Short mmCIF file of C-alpha atoms and ligand atoms in Angstrom, two decimals:
data_model
loop_
_atom_site.label_atom_id
_atom_site.label_comp_id
_atom_site.label_asym_id
_atom_site.label_seq_id
_atom_site.Cartn_x
_atom_site.Cartn_y
_atom_site.Cartn_z
CA MET A 1 125.18 -4.87 -29.40
CA SER A 2 127.29 -2.78 -31.70
CA ALA A 3 127.63 -3.81 -35.31
CA CYS A 4 128.17 -0.64 -37.25
CA TRP A 5 127.89 -2.36 -40.61
CA LEU A 6 124.41 -3.64 -39.95
CA GLU A 7 122.75 -1.64 -37.24
CA ALA A 8 119.03 -1.85 -37.80
CA ASP A 9 117.59 1.38 -39.11
CA GLY A 10 115.02 3.32 -37.21
CA ASP A 11 113.07 2.40 -34.17
CA PRO A 12 113.88 -0.98 -32.52
CA ALA A 13 110.32 -1.22 -31.15
CA ALA A 14 108.94 -0.84 -34.67
CA LEU A 15 111.21 -3.65 -35.86
CA GLU A 16 110.02 -5.94 -33.06
CA THR A 17 106.43 -5.16 -33.96
CA ALA A 18 107.02 -5.80 -37.66
CA MET A 19 108.78 -9.14 -37.10
CA TYR A 20 106.15 -10.34 -34.65
CA GLY A 21 103.43 -9.10 -37.01
CA LEU A 22 104.84 -11.31 -39.76
CA VAL A 23 104.71 -14.32 -37.41
CA GLU A 24 101.08 -13.47 -36.58
CA ARG A 25 100.14 -13.29 -40.27
CA LEU A 26 101.84 -16.58 -41.12
CA TYR A 27 100.52 -18.43 -38.08
CA PRO A 28 97.09 -19.55 -39.36
CA ILE A 29 98.43 -21.06 -42.62
CA CYS A 30 98.50 -24.85 -42.85
CA ARG A 31 101.93 -25.55 -44.30
CA SER A 32 103.50 -28.90 -45.11
CA ILE A 33 106.47 -29.98 -47.24
CA THR A 34 104.41 -29.29 -50.37
CA GLY A 35 101.09 -27.69 -51.16
CA PRO A 36 99.25 -24.38 -51.11
CA GLY A 37 100.35 -23.46 -47.58
CA VAL A 38 103.98 -23.07 -48.67
CA ARG A 39 102.91 -20.99 -51.70
CA GLU A 40 100.73 -18.74 -49.56
CA THR A 41 103.62 -18.30 -47.10
CA LEU A 42 106.09 -17.38 -49.85
CA ALA A 43 103.57 -14.98 -51.40
CA MET A 44 103.36 -13.16 -48.07
CA LEU A 45 107.15 -13.00 -47.81
CA ARG A 46 107.30 -11.55 -51.33
CA GLU A 47 105.58 -8.45 -49.96
CA LEU A 48 108.78 -7.89 -47.95
CA VAL A 49 111.60 -9.38 -50.03
CA PRO A 50 111.79 -10.14 -53.78
CA LEU A 51 111.93 -13.92 -53.48
CA GLU A 52 112.02 -16.08 -56.55
CA VAL A 53 109.58 -18.97 -56.17
CA HIS A 54 110.66 -22.32 -57.63
CA GLU A 55 108.30 -25.20 -58.39
CA VAL A 56 109.84 -28.68 -58.73
CA PRO A 57 107.53 -31.39 -60.13
CA SER A 58 106.56 -34.41 -58.05
CA GLY A 59 108.63 -37.40 -59.06
CA THR A 60 111.80 -35.35 -59.60
CA GLN A 61 114.83 -37.25 -58.37
CA ALA A 62 117.03 -35.44 -55.84
CA PHE A 63 119.99 -37.65 -54.99
CA ASP A 64 118.52 -40.55 -52.97
CA TRP A 65 115.14 -38.81 -52.62
CA THR A 66 112.13 -38.20 -54.84
CA VAL A 67 109.91 -35.12 -54.71
CA PRO A 68 106.65 -36.51 -53.28
CA PRO A 69 103.12 -35.98 -54.52
CA GLU A 70 101.67 -32.64 -53.50
CA TRP A 71 99.42 -32.68 -50.43
CA THR A 72 96.40 -30.42 -50.23
CA ILE A 73 94.18 -30.49 -47.17
CA HIS A 74 90.66 -29.09 -47.42
CA ASP A 75 88.98 -30.21 -44.23
CA ALA A 76 89.08 -32.93 -41.59
CA TRP A 77 86.99 -33.94 -38.60
CA ILE A 78 85.94 -36.72 -36.27
CA LYS A 79 82.25 -37.10 -35.31
CA ASP A 80 81.32 -38.98 -32.16
CA PRO A 81 78.47 -41.54 -31.98
CA GLN A 82 76.00 -38.63 -31.51
CA GLY A 83 77.27 -36.93 -34.67
CA ARG A 84 79.02 -34.08 -32.80
CA LYS A 85 82.36 -32.89 -34.25
CA VAL A 86 84.77 -33.70 -31.43
CA VAL A 87 87.90 -32.95 -33.48
CA ASP A 88 87.85 -30.25 -36.14
CA PHE A 89 90.73 -29.23 -38.46
CA ARG A 90 89.16 -25.79 -38.74
CA ARG A 91 89.86 -25.17 -35.06
CA SER A 92 93.52 -26.24 -35.28
CA ASN A 93 95.46 -27.38 -38.32
CA LEU A 94 97.65 -29.48 -36.00
CA HIS A 95 94.73 -31.91 -35.64
CA VAL A 96 95.55 -33.66 -38.92
CA VAL A 97 98.74 -35.67 -39.17
CA SER A 98 100.53 -33.85 -41.99
CA TYR A 99 100.44 -35.77 -45.29
CA SER A 100 97.60 -38.02 -44.13
CA ARG A 101 96.01 -39.82 -47.03
CA PRO A 102 92.33 -39.06 -47.61
CA VAL A 103 89.87 -41.16 -45.65
CA HIS A 104 86.13 -41.15 -44.98
CA THR A 105 84.91 -44.05 -42.91
CA ARG A 106 83.11 -45.25 -39.79
CA LEU A 107 84.93 -47.19 -37.12
CA SER A 108 84.82 -48.18 -33.45
CA LEU A 109 86.54 -46.13 -30.77
CA GLY A 110 89.04 -48.97 -30.35
CA ALA A 111 89.95 -48.91 -34.03
CA LEU A 112 90.03 -45.10 -34.09
CA ARG A 113 92.46 -44.94 -31.17
CA SER A 114 95.24 -46.48 -33.23
CA HIS A 115 95.01 -43.37 -35.47
CA LEU A 116 95.08 -40.85 -32.61
CA VAL A 117 98.14 -39.24 -31.03
CA SER A 118 98.03 -37.28 -27.75
CA LEU A 119 100.36 -36.11 -24.98
CA PRO A 120 99.29 -37.68 -21.66
CA ASP A 121 101.59 -35.45 -19.59
CA ARG A 122 100.38 -32.25 -21.33
CA PRO A 123 96.70 -33.10 -21.54
CA SER A 124 95.49 -29.80 -23.01
CA TRP A 125 98.12 -29.55 -25.78
CA ILE A 126 97.75 -30.88 -29.32
CA PRO A 127 100.87 -32.61 -30.64
CA TYR A 128 102.29 -32.07 -34.15
CA ARG A 129 103.01 -35.17 -36.22
CA THR A 130 103.76 -35.99 -39.86
CA THR A 131 103.58 -39.05 -42.08
CA TYR A 132 105.34 -37.79 -45.20
CA TYR A 133 106.63 -41.00 -46.65
CA ASP A 134 104.11 -43.60 -45.35
CA ASP A 135 100.68 -44.23 -46.74
CA ALA A 136 98.87 -43.52 -43.48
CA TRP A 137 96.40 -41.19 -41.82
CA GLY A 138 95.91 -39.90 -38.32
CA PHE A 139 94.71 -37.16 -35.99
CA CYS A 140 96.51 -35.33 -33.20
CA VAL A 141 94.28 -34.50 -30.24
CA ALA A 142 94.50 -33.09 -26.76
CA HIS A 143 94.75 -35.97 -24.29
CA GLU A 144 91.78 -34.60 -22.33
CA THR A 145 89.68 -34.80 -25.52
CA LEU A 146 90.80 -38.37 -26.12
CA GLU A 147 89.97 -39.37 -22.55
CA ALA A 148 86.45 -37.97 -22.84
CA LEU A 149 85.50 -39.92 -25.99
CA PRO A 150 82.57 -42.29 -25.32
CA GLU A 151 82.43 -45.84 -26.70
CA GLY A 152 80.56 -46.27 -29.96
CA GLU A 153 80.90 -45.82 -33.68
CA TYR A 154 82.80 -42.80 -35.00
CA GLU A 155 82.80 -41.14 -38.41
CA VAL A 156 86.12 -39.74 -39.59
CA CYS A 157 86.87 -37.64 -42.62
CA ILE A 158 90.15 -36.34 -44.00
CA ASP A 159 89.30 -34.41 -47.14
CA ALA A 160 92.75 -34.17 -48.72
CA THR A 161 94.38 -34.82 -52.04
CA LEU A 162 97.75 -36.42 -52.63
CA ALA A 163 98.43 -35.99 -56.33
CA PRO A 164 101.21 -35.11 -58.77
CA GLY A 165 102.05 -31.45 -58.26
CA HIS A 166 105.12 -29.57 -57.10
CA LEU A 167 107.50 -28.90 -54.28
CA THR A 168 107.75 -25.14 -53.79
CA TYR A 169 110.65 -23.17 -52.33
CA GLY A 170 111.73 -19.55 -52.21
CA GLU A 171 115.17 -18.20 -53.04
CA LEU A 172 116.67 -14.73 -52.94
CA LEU A 173 120.14 -13.86 -54.22
CA LEU A 174 121.55 -10.50 -53.15
CA PRO A 175 124.68 -10.02 -55.28
CA GLY A 176 127.73 -8.52 -53.58
CA ALA A 177 131.15 -7.31 -54.74
CA THR A 178 132.26 -10.93 -55.09
CA MET A 179 130.52 -14.13 -56.14
CA ASP A 180 131.49 -15.81 -52.89
CA GLU A 181 128.30 -16.53 -51.05
CA VAL A 182 126.82 -16.53 -47.59
CA LEU A 183 123.91 -18.98 -47.40
CA VAL A 184 121.03 -18.33 -45.00
CA SER A 185 118.42 -21.07 -44.85
CA CYS A 186 115.20 -21.65 -42.94
CA HIS A 187 112.40 -24.20 -43.18
CA VAL A 188 108.84 -23.33 -44.21
CA CYS A 189 107.02 -26.66 -43.79
CA HIS A 190 105.38 -26.54 -40.36
CA PRO A 191 101.72 -25.53 -39.89
CA SER A 192 100.64 -23.34 -36.95
CA LEU A 193 103.88 -23.54 -34.97
CA CYS A 194 105.58 -20.26 -34.13
CA ASN A 195 109.05 -20.91 -32.82
CA ASP A 196 109.67 -23.96 -34.95
CA ASN A 197 109.56 -22.40 -38.38
CA LEU A 198 107.90 -18.97 -38.18
CA SER A 199 110.61 -17.39 -36.02
CA GLY A 200 113.34 -18.50 -38.42
CA ILE A 201 111.31 -17.24 -41.38
CA ALA A 202 110.83 -13.82 -39.73
CA VAL A 203 114.50 -13.42 -38.78
CA ALA A 204 115.70 -14.56 -42.23
CA THR A 205 113.27 -12.19 -43.97
CA TYR A 206 114.33 -9.15 -41.95
CA LEU A 207 117.99 -10.13 -42.23
CA ALA A 208 117.55 -10.19 -46.01
CA ARG A 209 116.04 -6.70 -45.90
CA LEU A 210 118.94 -5.45 -43.80
CA VAL A 211 121.64 -7.08 -45.93
CA GLY A 212 119.91 -5.90 -49.11
CA SER A 213 120.08 -2.31 -47.93
CA ARG A 214 123.88 -2.32 -47.40
CA PRO A 215 126.90 -2.42 -49.68
CA ARG A 216 128.47 -5.85 -49.23
CA ARG A 217 131.51 -7.93 -50.07
CA TYR A 218 129.72 -11.28 -50.22
CA SER A 219 126.71 -12.31 -52.24
CA TYR A 220 123.89 -13.56 -50.02
CA ARG A 221 121.58 -16.43 -50.86
CA PHE A 222 118.47 -16.81 -48.72
CA LEU A 223 116.55 -20.09 -48.94
CA PHE A 224 113.04 -20.67 -47.65
CA VAL A 225 112.67 -24.42 -48.12
CA PRO A 226 110.61 -27.30 -46.80
CA GLY A 227 112.74 -29.21 -44.28
CA THR A 228 114.98 -32.04 -45.56
CA ILE A 229 113.39 -32.66 -48.98
CA GLY A 230 113.58 -28.93 -49.77
CA SER A 231 117.25 -28.49 -48.96
CA ILE A 232 118.14 -31.80 -50.64
CA THR A 233 116.21 -30.75 -53.74
CA TRP A 234 117.93 -27.34 -53.76
CA LEU A 235 121.36 -28.97 -53.38
CA SER A 236 120.63 -31.38 -56.23
CA ARG A 237 119.67 -28.51 -58.54
CA ASN A 238 122.63 -26.30 -57.58
CA GLU A 239 125.44 -28.79 -57.17
CA ALA A 240 127.64 -27.03 -59.72
CA THR A 241 127.71 -23.75 -57.79
CA VAL A 242 127.57 -24.73 -54.12
CA GLY A 243 131.35 -24.31 -54.04
CA ARG A 244 130.75 -20.56 -53.92
CA ILE A 245 129.30 -20.89 -50.42
CA ARG A 246 131.94 -19.61 -48.01
CA HIS A 247 129.73 -19.31 -44.93
CA GLY A 248 126.25 -20.47 -44.06
CA LEU A 249 123.69 -20.26 -41.32
CA VAL A 250 120.48 -22.16 -40.69
CA LEU A 251 118.04 -20.03 -38.67
CA THR A 252 115.46 -21.88 -36.59
CA GLY A 253 113.80 -21.64 -33.19
CA VAL A 254 114.91 -18.04 -32.70
CA GLY A 255 111.78 -16.53 -31.17
CA ASP A 256 111.51 -18.08 -27.69
CA PRO A 257 112.84 -16.26 -24.64
CA GLY A 258 115.57 -18.85 -23.90
CA GLY A 259 119.30 -18.26 -24.33
CA PHE A 260 121.05 -18.65 -27.67
CA THR A 261 122.41 -21.95 -28.94
CA TYR A 262 124.84 -22.13 -31.83
CA LYS A 263 125.54 -25.51 -33.38
CA ARG A 264 128.85 -25.58 -35.20
CA SER A 265 129.26 -26.75 -38.76
CA ARG A 266 130.47 -30.29 -39.34
CA ARG A 267 133.92 -28.82 -39.99
CA GLY A 268 133.83 -27.44 -36.44
CA ASN A 269 136.29 -24.60 -37.00
CA ALA A 270 134.92 -22.83 -40.05
CA PRO A 271 135.03 -19.01 -40.01
CA ILE A 272 131.24 -18.98 -39.49
CA ASP A 273 131.75 -21.04 -36.31
CA ARG A 274 134.34 -18.57 -35.04
CA ALA A 275 132.25 -15.55 -36.02
CA ALA A 276 129.15 -16.92 -34.27
CA ALA A 277 131.12 -17.82 -31.14
CA HIS A 278 132.63 -14.35 -31.06
CA VAL A 279 129.33 -12.53 -31.44
CA LEU A 280 127.57 -14.70 -28.85
CA ARG A 281 130.37 -14.08 -26.34
CA HIS A 282 129.89 -10.32 -26.66
CA GLN A 283 126.12 -10.00 -26.43
CA GLU A 284 123.95 -9.96 -23.33
CA VAL A 285 121.70 -13.04 -23.63
CA PRO A 286 123.29 -16.27 -22.28
CA ALA A 287 124.57 -18.52 -25.06
CA THR A 288 125.75 -22.09 -25.49
CA LEU A 289 127.90 -23.54 -28.25
CA ARG A 290 127.48 -27.09 -29.42
CA ASP A 291 129.42 -29.30 -31.76
CA PHE A 292 127.84 -30.58 -34.94
CA SER A 293 125.69 -33.69 -34.78
CA PRO A 294 123.92 -35.27 -37.75
CA TYR A 295 120.51 -34.50 -36.26
CA GLY A 296 118.54 -31.27 -36.35
CA TYR A 297 117.55 -29.06 -39.29
CA ASP A 298 118.82 -28.55 -42.83
CA GLU A 299 122.44 -28.15 -41.69
CA ARG A 300 122.32 -31.96 -41.81
CA GLN A 301 122.01 -31.76 -45.58
CA TYR A 302 124.36 -28.81 -46.22
CA CYS A 303 126.99 -30.48 -44.01
CA SER A 304 126.49 -33.99 -45.43
CA PRO A 305 129.91 -35.40 -46.37
CA GLY A 306 129.33 -35.01 -50.12
CA PHE A 307 129.07 -31.24 -49.58
CA ASP A 308 130.57 -30.52 -46.15
CA LEU A 309 129.61 -26.88 -46.46
CA PRO A 310 130.57 -24.48 -43.66
CA VAL A 311 127.00 -24.09 -42.37
CA GLY A 312 126.15 -23.69 -38.69
CA CYS A 313 122.77 -23.40 -37.01
CA LEU A 314 121.60 -20.50 -34.86
CA MET A 315 118.82 -21.29 -32.37
CA ARG A 316 117.62 -20.18 -28.99
CA SER A 317 116.18 -23.15 -27.02
CA PRO A 318 117.20 -26.26 -29.00
CA HIS A 319 114.50 -28.37 -30.67
CA GLY A 320 113.17 -31.18 -28.53
CA GLU A 321 114.49 -29.58 -25.34
CA TYR A 322 111.52 -27.41 -24.45
CA PRO A 323 108.09 -28.89 -23.69
CA GLU A 324 106.26 -26.64 -26.18
CA TYR A 325 108.31 -28.07 -29.09
CA HIS A 326 106.08 -29.66 -31.77
CA THR A 327 102.89 -28.94 -29.85
CA SER A 328 100.07 -26.40 -29.97
CA ALA A 329 101.82 -24.58 -27.11
CA ASP A 330 104.45 -23.35 -29.60
CA ASP A 331 102.05 -20.53 -30.28
CA LEU A 332 101.90 -16.74 -30.48
CA GLN A 333 102.45 -16.43 -26.72
CA PHE A 334 105.54 -18.62 -26.76
CA VAL A 335 107.35 -16.41 -29.27
CA ARG A 336 108.33 -12.90 -28.08
CA PRO A 337 108.87 -9.78 -30.18
CA ARG A 338 111.99 -8.90 -28.19
CA ALA A 339 113.49 -12.36 -28.71
CA LEU A 340 112.97 -12.11 -32.48
CA ALA A 341 114.71 -8.74 -32.60
CA GLU A 342 117.62 -9.99 -30.45
CA SER A 343 118.04 -12.94 -32.78
CA LEU A 344 118.09 -10.63 -35.78
CA ALA A 345 120.73 -8.50 -34.05
CA VAL A 346 122.90 -11.57 -33.41
CA ALA A 347 122.54 -12.82 -37.00
CA ALA A 348 123.32 -9.33 -38.33
CA SER A 349 126.39 -9.08 -36.09
CA ILE A 350 127.64 -12.44 -37.38
CA VAL A 351 127.22 -11.09 -40.92
CA ALA A 352 129.07 -7.93 -39.88
CA VAL A 353 132.02 -10.05 -38.71
CA LEU A 354 132.07 -12.04 -41.97
CA GLU A 355 131.95 -8.82 -43.98
CA GLY A 356 134.51 -6.95 -41.91
CA ASP A 357 137.13 -9.60 -41.26
CA ARG A 358 140.38 -8.75 -43.07
CA ARG A 359 144.08 -9.39 -42.73
CA TYR A 360 146.44 -6.40 -42.54
CA VAL A 361 150.12 -5.59 -42.27
CA ASN A 362 151.30 -2.79 -39.98
CA THR A 363 153.26 -0.38 -42.23
CA SER A 364 155.17 1.12 -39.28
CA PRO A 365 156.11 -2.00 -37.34
CA LYS A 366 159.41 -0.88 -35.76
CA GLY A 367 158.36 0.38 -32.36
CA GLU A 368 154.88 1.73 -31.86
CA PRO A 369 153.91 4.46 -34.30
CA ARG A 370 153.02 7.75 -32.59
CA LEU A 371 149.27 7.91 -32.74
CA GLY A 372 148.81 11.26 -31.02
CA LYS A 373 150.77 13.26 -33.56
CA ARG A 374 148.61 11.80 -36.34
CA GLY A 375 145.38 12.80 -34.55
CA ILE A 376 144.32 9.15 -34.39
CA TYR A 377 142.98 9.29 -30.83
CA ARG A 378 140.77 12.18 -31.91
CA SER A 379 139.50 10.20 -34.92
CA MET A 380 138.59 7.30 -32.65
CA GLY A 381 136.55 9.57 -30.30
CA GLY A 382 132.85 9.48 -31.06
CA GLY A 383 131.21 7.46 -28.27
CA LEU A 384 133.64 4.58 -27.77
CA ASP A 385 135.20 4.61 -24.38
CA THR A 386 138.69 6.02 -24.84
CA ARG A 387 140.56 3.30 -23.01
CA SER A 388 139.11 0.44 -25.07
CA ALA A 389 139.49 2.48 -28.25
CA GLU A 390 143.18 2.90 -27.46
CA MET A 391 143.52 -0.79 -26.64
CA ALA A 392 141.90 -1.72 -29.94
CA LEU A 393 144.43 0.45 -31.84
CA LEU A 394 147.35 -1.14 -30.01
CA TRP A 395 146.07 -4.69 -30.54
CA VAL A 396 145.48 -4.13 -34.25
CA LEU A 397 148.94 -2.59 -34.72
CA SER A 398 150.63 -5.33 -32.72
CA PHE A 399 149.03 -8.29 -34.49
CA SER A 400 148.68 -6.95 -38.01
CA ASP A 401 151.61 -9.00 -39.21
CA GLY A 402 149.87 -10.51 -42.22
CA ARG A 403 149.02 -13.69 -40.34
CA HIS A 404 146.27 -12.59 -37.94
CA THR A 405 142.86 -11.52 -39.12
CA LEU A 406 140.82 -8.90 -37.31
CA LEU A 407 138.68 -11.70 -35.85
CA ASP A 408 141.84 -13.38 -34.54
CA ILE A 409 142.79 -10.07 -32.95
CA ALA A 410 139.32 -9.52 -31.49
CA ASP A 411 139.31 -13.00 -29.97
CA ARG A 412 142.81 -12.69 -28.61
CA SER A 413 142.24 -9.24 -27.13
CA GLY A 414 138.77 -9.95 -25.73
CA LEU A 415 137.52 -6.81 -27.49
CA PRO A 416 134.32 -6.85 -29.52
CA PHE A 417 134.89 -7.23 -33.26
CA ALA A 418 133.19 -3.89 -33.98
CA SER A 419 135.81 -2.02 -31.89
CA VAL A 420 138.67 -3.80 -33.61
CA ARG A 421 137.13 -3.18 -37.03
CA ARG A 422 136.73 0.50 -36.18
CA ALA A 423 140.34 0.81 -35.01
CA ALA A 424 141.49 -0.84 -38.24
CA ASP A 425 139.43 1.62 -40.29
CA VAL A 426 141.06 4.58 -38.58
CA LEU A 427 144.57 3.12 -38.88
CA ARG A 428 143.98 2.40 -42.55
CA GLU A 429 142.87 5.98 -43.17
CA HIS A 430 146.22 7.03 -41.70
CA HIS A 431 148.10 4.57 -43.94
CA LEU A 432 149.30 2.53 -40.99
CA LEU A 433 147.75 -0.69 -42.37
CA ARG A 434 147.97 -2.42 -45.70
CA ASP A 435 145.30 -4.94 -46.67
CA VAL A 436 146.84 -8.33 -47.43
CA THR A 437 143.69 -10.41 -47.23
CA ALA A 438 144.43 -13.50 -49.30
CA ALA A 439 143.02 -13.25 -52.79
CA ASP A 440 140.49 -15.97 -52.02
CA THR A 441 137.68 -13.68 -53.06
CA GLY A 442 137.93 -12.86 -56.73
CA PRO A 443 136.12 -9.94 -58.32
CA ARG A 444 132.63 -10.48 -59.63
CA SER A 445 132.80 -11.54 -63.25
ZN1 ZN B 501 110.05 -29.12 -36.40
#
């Protein structure tokens, strides 16, 4: 993968270790859409990136939604008729249905069963379930545990509070040369699940570090928000400025070893969609492109018709299409250090395309300019194979007519964007190109 603008510094193995290490540290925390787990998560991320943490009071209206009471879970268990803890929140935070109301009662096995969820075809896995907007409680258990429960009276306890508090989210703005923004968003509301939430958090965090260390044309806004209510709340508080968002990417499920999946924005042909398609075509891991559908992650909110922002979603195996999804098997073994680093490389290459895409006019368009006499072949040297370097020069000269962008030229030629960008840099140094990129990106005021 070549992406000169954003090649990761230093040792790739060290980067893999660091990203995976972040997932390991975040894994034990019991997150939900509100509560101390999100704060603890954001505090850990602040060791790596200077996030601003926002607290929005319960009861705040966000379009058709209301910020819910804050949920804090202290402990939860089920004791069998002999008083043995057969289900224990301290062994897995998936055991409690997220946002369960507090309960402490005794009941028969029959009555208890209606509060238990299991996966009969994966008997050793614990499912993950939520009950955010219903006044309910429940436990998620391995089916083999459920099957082994004897008849009799059970004692259950969910020691939790649901009380006025806040919804917490993290935001990082990295200002660029213009106020036009690239939005990168991930969700931070799942408990001990690695691919579904922690992988996106790790890739977004390290992408922010990378982007922050480079000069850049765009401003970058990274959001670490609870799913749905978090993005809706953010949109409702930033409605006046969302028009600055030129490109956006939701990062989720980017740590499993499966191929890449890119889900297009609702617009379907936004520059982010073309940039992602281009990058995925030129990297080694198999990749699939999908059209937008109003189901999935926070792209649903960013792309809702009242905003229709150009936001796509980068994943590996799509949610709901791998058996580990929303179960205890989405664990530290399921996510791979190499997969995290590959996903970061793809996201960084997409950013490199957005940053580097320009429109030029060939200043010597009558016949081909003589490149040899200008020493241009020599300038192109340095590692690139000579034939493709020459092709890139010819393609850029031929299609720099003020109408085609470098991404258009890369797609049409089949050459990777980085080669085309490099050829354009060399031609520009030799005054053979003039930048006519439309003035759609004003200077920073
Ligand atoms: Zn999920």
